[in-house]
C-alpha positions as a printed NumPy array, in Angstrom:
array([[ -32.877,  153.814, -100.434],
       [ -32.527,  156.653, -102.903],
       [ -31.762,  155.526, -106.466],
       [ -28.82 ,  157.92 , -106.684],
       [ -27.28 ,  156.342, -103.581],
       [ -27.883,  152.855, -104.984],
       [ -26.222,  153.854, -108.237],
       [ -23.257,  155.314, -106.363],
       [ -22.877,  152.191, -104.248],
       [ -23.112,  150.11 , -107.406],
       [ -20.33 ,  152.105, -108.988],
       [ -18.176,  151.725, -105.888],
       [ -18.739,  147.959, -105.733],
       [ -18.149,  147.677, -109.47 ],
       [ -14.915,  149.634, -109.206],
       [ -13.744,  147.455, -106.309],
       [ -14.587,  144.295, -108.242],
       [ -12.815,  145.541, -111.363],
       [  -9.728,  146.528, -109.336],
       [  -9.653,  143.099, -107.662],
       [  -9.99 ,  141.309, -111.013],
       [  -7.284,  143.506, -112.575],
       [  -4.906,  142.938, -109.643],
       [  -5.46 ,  139.173, -109.754],
       [  -4.886,  139.125, -113.517],
       [  -1.719,  141.229, -113.168],
       [  -0.33 ,  138.954, -110.437],
       [  -1.045,  135.917, -112.569],
       [   0.653,  137.444, -115.621],
       [   3.636,  138.529, -113.525],
       [   3.962,  135.036, -112.059],
       [   3.715,  133.465, -115.511],
       [   6.318,  135.889, -116.901],
       [   8.72 ,  135.213, -114.035],
       [   8.314,  131.464, -114.445],
       [   8.865,  131.799, -118.177],
       [  11.95 ,  133.946, -117.562],
       [  13.493,  131.315, -115.286],
       [  12.775,  128.531, -117.797],
       [  14.309,  130.515, -120.664],
       [  17.282,  131.423, -118.486],
       [  18.027,  127.827, -117.492],
       [  17.744,  126.761, -121.137],
       [  20.079,  129.595, -122.106],
       [  22.706,  128.492, -119.585],
       [  22.49 ,  124.877, -120.701],
       [  22.722,  125.883, -124.351],
       [  26.295,  127.025, -123.642],
       [  26.849,  123.31 , -123.106],
       [  30.577,  122.85 , -122.725],
       [  33.169,  125.313, -121.55 ],
       [  36.848,  124.679, -122.253],
       [  38.969,  126.111, -119.465],
       [  42.329,  124.408, -120.06 ],
       [  44.079,  122.835, -123.026],
       [  47.288,  120.845, -123.119],
       [  49.599,  119.597, -125.845],
       [  51.138,  116.13 , -125.689],
       [  53.869,  114.45 , -127.707],
       [  54.48 ,  110.745, -127.251],
       [  56.38 ,  108.042, -129.113],
       [  54.246,  104.968, -129.579],
       [  55.661,  101.609, -130.691],
       [  53.069,   99.619, -132.583],
       [  53.575,   95.934, -133.245],
       [  51.211,   93.238, -134.445],
       [  51.893,   89.563, -135.152],
       [  49.612,   87.346, -137.192],
       [  49.925,   83.584, -137.373],
       [  49.038,   81.538, -140.443],
       [  49.314,   78.108, -141.996],
       [  48.105,   76.289, -138.895],
       [  50.264,   78.505, -136.664],
       [  53.422,   77.247, -138.344],
       [  54.31 ,   80.69 , -139.704],
       [  54.009,   84.142, -138.224],
       [  54.122,   87.548, -139.845],
       [  54.887,   90.743, -137.985],
       [  54.116,   94.347, -138.884],
       [  55.388,   97.247, -136.874],
       [  55.778,  100.99 , -136.941],
       [  57.111,  103.824, -134.875],
       [  54.294,  106.316, -134.316],
       [  54.807,  109.863, -133.073],
       [  51.582,  110.945, -131.41 ],
       [  50.948,  114.665, -131.106],
       [  47.672,  115.503, -129.443],
       [  45.792,  118.431, -127.991],
       [  43.493,  117.745, -125.053],
       [  40.712,  120.085, -123.987],
       [  39.657,  120.029, -120.342],
       [  36.592,  121.848, -119.108],
       [  33.041,  121.602, -117.878],
       [  29.787,  120.24 , -119.229],
       [  27.356,  122.981, -118.163],
       [  24.413,  120.643, -118.675],
       [  25.527,  118.981, -115.438],
       [  25.133,  122.167, -113.385],
       [  22.79 ,  121.781, -110.421],
       [  20.62 ,  124.883, -110.905],
       [  17.386,  125.802, -109.133],
       [  15.138,  128.775, -109.889],
       [  13.834,  130.953, -107.061],
       [  11.052,  132.74 , -108.973],
       [   9.912,  134.814, -106.01 ],
       [  13.289,  136.52 , -105.531],
       [  14.379,  136.277, -109.18 ],
       [  17.539,  134.383, -108.484],
       [  19.18 ,  131.215, -109.745],
       [  20.704,  129.005, -107.06 ],
       [  23.868,  127.134, -108.037],
       [  23.848,  124.3  , -105.526],
       [  26.629,  122.186, -107.013],
       [  29.276,  122.414, -109.712],
       [  30.488,  119.482, -111.849],
       [  34.007,  118.118, -111.826],
       [  36.275,  118.991, -114.787],
       [  36.375,  116.392, -117.53 ],
       [  38.07 ,  115.631, -120.819],
       [  35.966,  117.33 , -123.482],
       [  38.016,  116.274, -126.485],
       [  41.331,  114.808, -127.597],
       [  42.605,  115.676, -131.075],
       [  45.427,  113.302, -132.06 ],
       [  47.812,  113.771, -134.972],
       [  49.708,  110.597, -135.876],
       [  52.946,  110.497, -137.846],
       [  54.291,  107.108, -138.911],
       [  57.984,  106.229, -139.142],
       [  59.894,  103.032, -139.809],
       [  56.845,  101.183, -141.152],
       [  57.513,   97.498, -141.764],
       [  54.884,   95.179, -143.224],
       [  54.942,   91.431, -142.747],
       [  54.752,   88.853, -145.514],
       [  51.015,   88.341, -145.091],
       [  50.351,   90.98 , -142.462],
       [  50.386,   94.545, -143.805],
       [  48.879,   97.825, -142.605],
       [  45.284,   98.519, -143.646],
       [  42.864,  101.481, -143.213],
       [  41.313,   99.637, -140.268],
       [  44.718,   99.632, -138.579],
       [  44.887,  103.433, -138.866],
       [  41.447,  103.762, -137.267],
       [  42.508,  101.417, -134.495],
       [  45.754,  103.34 , -133.962],
       [  43.849,  106.62 , -133.668],
       [  41.654,  105.118, -130.951],
       [  44.659,  103.667, -129.15 ],
       [  46.473,  106.993, -129.369],
       [  43.489,  108.79 , -127.829],
       [  43.356,  106.256, -125.019],
       [  47.118,  106.543, -124.508],
       [  46.898,  110.331, -124.136],
       [  43.83 ,  109.989, -121.912],
       [  45.888,  107.901, -119.485],
       [  48.55 ,  110.632, -119.395],
       [  46.171,  113.495, -118.533],
       [  45.726,  112.821, -114.775],
       [  49.479,  113.057, -114.155],
       [  49.83 ,  116.164, -116.325],
       [  48.185,  118.486, -113.807],
       [  45.564,  119.715, -116.29 ],
       [  42.676,  118.579, -114.097],
       [  44.063,  120.467, -111.11 ],
       [  44.484,  123.61 , -113.212],
       [  40.92 ,  123.269, -114.51 ],
       [  39.601,  123.027, -110.948],
       [  41.429,  126.214, -110.015],
       [  39.816,  127.982, -112.954],
       [  36.31 ,  126.74 , -112.167],
       [  35.39 ,  130.221, -110.955],
       [  35.657,  131.508, -114.517],
       [  32.826,  129.17 , -115.463],
       [  30.768,  130.368, -112.488],
       [  31.295,  133.998, -113.491],
       [  30.206,  133.17 , -117.047],
       [  26.958,  131.732, -115.716],
       [  26.551,  134.821, -113.519],
       [  26.855,  137.121, -116.547],
       [  24.217,  135.093, -118.416],
       [  21.857,  135.32 , -115.429],
       [  22.343,  139.083, -115.158],
       [  21.249,  139.631, -118.781],
       [  17.586,  139.473, -117.714],
       [  17.954,  141.133, -114.334],
       [  18.268,  138.013, -112.179],
       [  21.035,  137.184, -109.71 ],
       [  23.126,  134.046, -109.259],
       [  23.472,  132.631, -105.755],
       [  26.601,  130.455, -105.541],
       [  27.264,  130.92 , -101.83 ],
       [  27.263,  127.145, -101.282],
       [  30.422,  126.844, -103.409],
       [  32.488,  128.673, -100.78 ],
       [  34.039,  131.117, -103.236],
       [  35.641,  134.053, -101.455],
       [  35.484,  137.671, -102.603],
       [  39.277,  137.691, -102.996],
       [  39.051,  134.708, -105.358],
       [  36.465,  136.528, -107.453],
       [  38.514,  139.713, -107.517],
       [  41.607,  137.785, -108.609],
       [  39.769,  136.34 , -111.625],
       [  38.167,  139.662, -112.628],
       [  41.482,  141.552, -112.607]])
């Protein structure tokens, strides 16, 4: 075979080999980039953490009474107070509980399930009236801490009947749309078809 032909064939084979190596390297880099994008995206969504969708204000009158016995239970001492509890409750969603899956091939995030609304925080403000200390049973700083905890629990019991949870469920789509906007920032799409959200629902929220 002529040396010129051999050289030409060598160039052709070399070019083919180089093209194959370059294509394989590019596919690998693209796959790695896509995988990295999905990881960063999921971390970004979870970093939002908690989303408050509803807040409610409560005002309750709380009667506090405590009796302490002493001297071999022969004497008792009572302390009591009238406590006005004003509290603000925040209801929303913990986005760390989202069931998200990455479809790297089609660059989409699949939202397979959405968490139930929950109480994110309760901020009580206690005002004391008609405070009466007993002979050997008076109010202490520990009592105030205990009253704050009891007030939070008292308001927590009132939330289910307040309708806040129902309202939060109705506004769940706002949280979904927030996640969708985050996903779109890097050119991906959010698939939440399993949540059975209609186009009219989405349009109502966006208006």
